Short mmCIF file of C-alpha atoms in Angstrom, two decimals:
data_model
loop_
_atom_site.label_atom_id
_atom_site.label_comp_id
_atom_site.label_asym_id
_atom_site.label_seq_id
_atom_site.Cartn_x
_atom_site.Cartn_y
_atom_site.Cartn_z
CA MET A 1 -40.60 15.11 -39.73
CA PRO A 2 -39.01 17.96 -41.71
CA GLU A 3 -38.43 17.60 -45.41
CA THR A 4 -35.15 16.38 -46.84
CA VAL A 5 -32.31 18.59 -48.01
CA ASP A 6 -33.83 19.10 -51.49
CA ALA A 7 -31.19 19.85 -54.11
CA ALA A 8 -28.62 21.37 -51.78
CA PRO A 9 -25.04 21.26 -53.01
CA ALA A 10 -23.03 18.60 -51.12
CA ALA A 11 -21.15 20.97 -48.79
CA LEU A 12 -24.36 22.81 -47.91
CA ALA A 13 -26.22 19.56 -47.36
CA ARG A 14 -23.47 18.56 -44.95
CA LEU A 15 -23.87 21.88 -43.08
CA VAL A 16 -27.63 21.33 -42.84
CA GLU A 17 -27.10 17.81 -41.54
CA PHE A 18 -24.54 19.10 -39.03
CA VAL A 19 -26.87 21.76 -37.62
CA ASN A 20 -29.67 19.18 -37.53
CA THR A 21 -27.72 16.83 -35.28
CA ARG A 22 -29.70 18.45 -32.46
CA ARG A 23 -33.27 17.23 -32.73
CA ALA A 24 -36.34 17.16 -30.54
CA ASP A 25 -35.71 13.48 -29.85
CA GLY A 26 -32.08 13.96 -28.80
CA ASP A 27 -28.62 14.90 -29.92
CA ALA A 28 -26.97 12.79 -32.64
CA ILE A 29 -23.57 13.95 -31.38
CA GLY A 30 -24.44 13.76 -27.69
CA THR A 31 -21.31 11.83 -26.74
CA PRO A 32 -17.73 11.90 -28.01
CA GLU A 33 -18.32 8.46 -29.55
CA GLN A 34 -21.43 9.65 -31.39
CA LEU A 35 -19.54 12.71 -32.63
CA THR A 36 -16.67 10.52 -33.86
CA ASN A 37 -19.15 8.30 -35.73
CA TRP A 38 -20.99 11.27 -37.26
CA LEU A 39 -17.75 12.89 -38.45
CA ARG A 40 -16.51 9.61 -39.94
CA THR A 41 -19.83 8.98 -41.67
CA HIS A 42 -19.55 12.42 -43.27
CA GLU A 43 -15.90 11.86 -44.24
CA LEU A 44 -14.66 14.63 -41.96
CA LEU A 45 -12.58 12.51 -39.59
CA PRO A 46 -10.45 9.88 -41.32
CA GLU A 47 -8.60 8.95 -38.14
CA GLY A 48 -8.54 9.79 -34.45
CA SER A 49 -11.54 10.29 -32.23
CA ALA A 50 -13.38 13.02 -30.38
CA ASP A 51 -13.03 13.70 -26.69
CA THR A 52 -15.28 15.71 -24.38
CA ALA A 53 -13.52 19.03 -25.09
CA ALA A 54 -13.78 18.49 -28.86
CA ARG A 55 -17.46 17.69 -28.49
CA GLN A 56 -18.02 20.91 -26.54
CA ARG A 57 -16.26 22.93 -29.28
CA THR A 58 -18.38 21.15 -31.87
CA ILE A 59 -21.60 22.02 -30.03
CA ARG A 60 -20.56 25.70 -29.86
CA VAL A 61 -19.87 25.73 -33.61
CA ARG A 62 -23.19 24.01 -34.33
CA GLU A 63 -25.20 26.44 -32.23
CA GLY A 64 -23.30 29.42 -33.66
CA LEU A 65 -24.16 28.22 -37.17
CA ARG A 66 -27.80 27.76 -36.15
CA ALA A 67 -27.87 31.39 -34.97
CA LEU A 68 -26.34 32.54 -38.25
CA LEU A 69 -28.82 30.49 -40.31
CA ALA A 70 -31.72 32.08 -38.42
CA THR A 71 -30.70 35.47 -39.79
CA ASN A 72 -31.06 34.11 -43.34
CA ASN A 73 -34.75 33.57 -42.62
CA ALA A 74 -35.38 37.24 -41.80
CA GLU A 75 -36.09 36.34 -38.19
CA PRO A 76 -37.49 39.14 -36.08
CA VAL A 77 -34.82 40.86 -34.03
CA THR A 78 -34.84 39.31 -30.56
CA SER A 79 -31.59 40.70 -29.29
CA PRO A 80 -30.28 44.20 -28.69
CA ARG A 81 -27.88 43.71 -31.62
CA PRO A 82 -29.05 45.24 -34.92
CA ASP A 83 -28.43 41.91 -36.71
CA GLY A 84 -30.59 40.04 -34.19
CA LEU A 85 -27.95 37.44 -33.36
CA ASN A 86 -27.51 36.02 -29.93
CA PRO A 87 -24.25 37.74 -28.88
CA ALA A 88 -22.99 34.61 -27.10
CA ALA A 89 -23.49 32.42 -30.20
CA ARG A 90 -21.71 34.89 -32.47
CA THR A 91 -18.86 35.35 -29.97
CA GLU A 92 -18.42 31.60 -29.63
CA LEU A 93 -18.35 31.13 -33.40
CA ALA A 94 -15.90 34.01 -33.87
CA ALA A 95 -13.63 32.64 -31.15
CA LEU A 96 -13.65 29.22 -32.76
CA THR A 97 -12.88 30.70 -36.15
CA VAL A 98 -9.69 32.10 -34.67
CA ALA A 99 -8.96 28.82 -32.89
CA LEU A 100 -9.59 26.90 -36.12
CA PRO A 101 -7.40 28.70 -38.64
CA LEU A 102 -8.13 28.55 -42.31
CA THR A 103 -5.64 29.14 -45.11
CA LEU A 104 -6.36 30.53 -48.56
CA ASP A 105 -5.35 27.91 -51.12
CA VAL A 106 -4.41 29.96 -54.18
CA THR A 107 -3.37 26.87 -56.14
CA SER A 108 -7.01 25.83 -56.58
CA THR A 109 -9.32 27.42 -59.13
CA PRO A 110 -11.04 29.38 -57.80
CA PRO A 111 -8.99 30.00 -54.65
CA ARG A 112 -10.64 28.54 -51.57
CA LEU A 113 -10.26 28.37 -47.83
CA VAL A 114 -8.90 25.12 -46.43
CA PRO A 115 -8.24 24.01 -42.84
CA HIS A 116 -4.80 24.94 -41.58
CA THR A 117 -4.84 22.06 -39.13
CA ASN A 118 -4.77 18.32 -39.55
CA ASP A 119 -5.79 17.76 -35.95
CA GLY A 120 -8.84 15.46 -35.92
CA VAL A 121 -12.05 17.18 -34.87
CA ASP A 122 -10.57 20.68 -35.27
CA HIS A 123 -9.80 19.82 -38.91
CA ALA A 124 -13.43 18.70 -39.35
CA LEU A 125 -14.78 21.91 -37.78
CA ALA A 126 -12.45 24.06 -39.89
CA THR A 127 -13.70 22.19 -42.97
CA LEU A 128 -17.29 23.04 -42.05
CA LEU A 129 -16.37 26.70 -41.55
CA ALA A 130 -14.57 26.69 -44.92
CA ASP A 131 -17.84 25.37 -46.40
CA VAL A 132 -19.58 28.42 -44.93
CA ALA A 133 -17.04 30.78 -46.54
CA THR A 134 -17.41 28.98 -49.88
CA ALA A 135 -21.21 29.25 -49.70
CA VAL A 136 -20.99 32.97 -48.92
CA ALA A 137 -18.65 33.53 -51.87
CA ALA A 138 -20.92 31.49 -54.17
CA GLY A 139 -24.04 33.37 -53.08
CA THR A 140 -25.73 30.21 -51.77
CA TRP A 141 -25.31 30.90 -48.04
CA SER A 142 -28.58 32.85 -47.87
CA ARG A 143 -30.43 29.69 -48.96
CA LEU A 144 -29.52 27.96 -45.68
CA LYS A 145 -32.11 28.79 -43.03
CA THR A 146 -33.62 27.56 -39.80
CA CYS A 147 -37.32 26.87 -39.48
CA ARG A 148 -39.22 29.78 -37.97
CA GLU A 149 -41.35 27.42 -35.88
CA PRO A 150 -39.94 27.87 -32.32
CA SER A 151 -40.55 24.24 -31.40
CA CYS A 152 -38.58 23.05 -34.45
CA ARG A 153 -35.58 25.24 -35.43
CA TRP A 154 -34.60 22.58 -38.03
CA ALA A 155 -32.09 23.78 -40.61
CA PHE A 156 -33.00 23.48 -44.29
CA TYR A 157 -31.88 24.48 -47.76
CA ASP A 158 -34.34 26.89 -49.38
CA HIS A 159 -34.56 25.77 -52.99
CA SER A 160 -37.49 28.06 -53.83
CA ARG A 161 -36.96 30.44 -56.71
CA ASN A 162 -37.55 33.58 -54.63
CA ARG A 163 -35.77 32.25 -51.53
CA GLY A 164 -38.95 32.89 -49.56
CA ARG A 165 -39.37 29.61 -47.72
CA THR A 166 -39.66 30.09 -43.96
CA TRP A 167 -40.47 26.64 -42.56
CA CYS A 168 -38.70 23.33 -42.92
CA SER A 169 -42.01 21.81 -43.95
CA MET A 170 -45.22 23.55 -44.95
CA ASP A 171 -47.17 20.41 -44.08
CA VAL A 172 -45.91 20.29 -40.49
CA CYS A 173 -44.43 23.53 -39.17
CA GLY A 174 -46.13 25.90 -41.61
CA ASN A 175 -49.47 24.29 -40.81
CA ARG A 176 -48.86 24.68 -37.04
CA VAL A 177 -48.22 28.40 -37.46
CA LYS A 178 -51.31 28.88 -39.61
CA VAL A 179 -53.54 26.92 -37.20
CA ARG A 180 -52.31 28.98 -34.22
CA ALA A 181 -52.97 32.22 -36.15
CA SER A 182 -56.47 31.00 -36.99
CA HIS A 183 -57.17 30.16 -33.34
CA ARG A 184 -55.97 33.63 -32.28
CA ARG A 185 -58.20 35.30 -34.85
CA ASN A 186 -61.22 33.21 -33.80
CA ALA A 187 -60.56 33.88 -30.10
CA ALA A 188 -60.46 37.63 -30.76
CA ARG A 189 -63.97 37.61 -32.24
#
């Protein structure tokens, strides 16, 4: 099992947990009811509930964020785009950003983006996207990454001094990569 969210600021820890709702053993937000429970547990949905359409929007945001986090881990370019992002994931996230408007609150110090909607799940998603903007402005966004191990893709907060961590867990995923490389080297002999 991947390591915990070591020392991530609260909003970033919430983003990591959100991206990690999709796991090898299932999807923690696989139904509208599960999504409602997850959002309430994370204090993103004080009232109302999710429906199937809201869940589908949530999945698109989650997978768009996963694609963005992969670029923070200097992933090899696997798409024709120079930034290496899956064009569908980036398009979905950009479309949702427009559909989930954010407002600049200049009364706070420092100014920050806040959801411009109070509409249940859309408010929760806009809050998560505002957390992304805050992390970018604070310079902490690049610490959020996805594990390079293809069978994992777990999101994590890179707390290393040089921001060089590439796997969610050196003991599990890092070891798998190193063992495979060793087997390839030995097979080539």
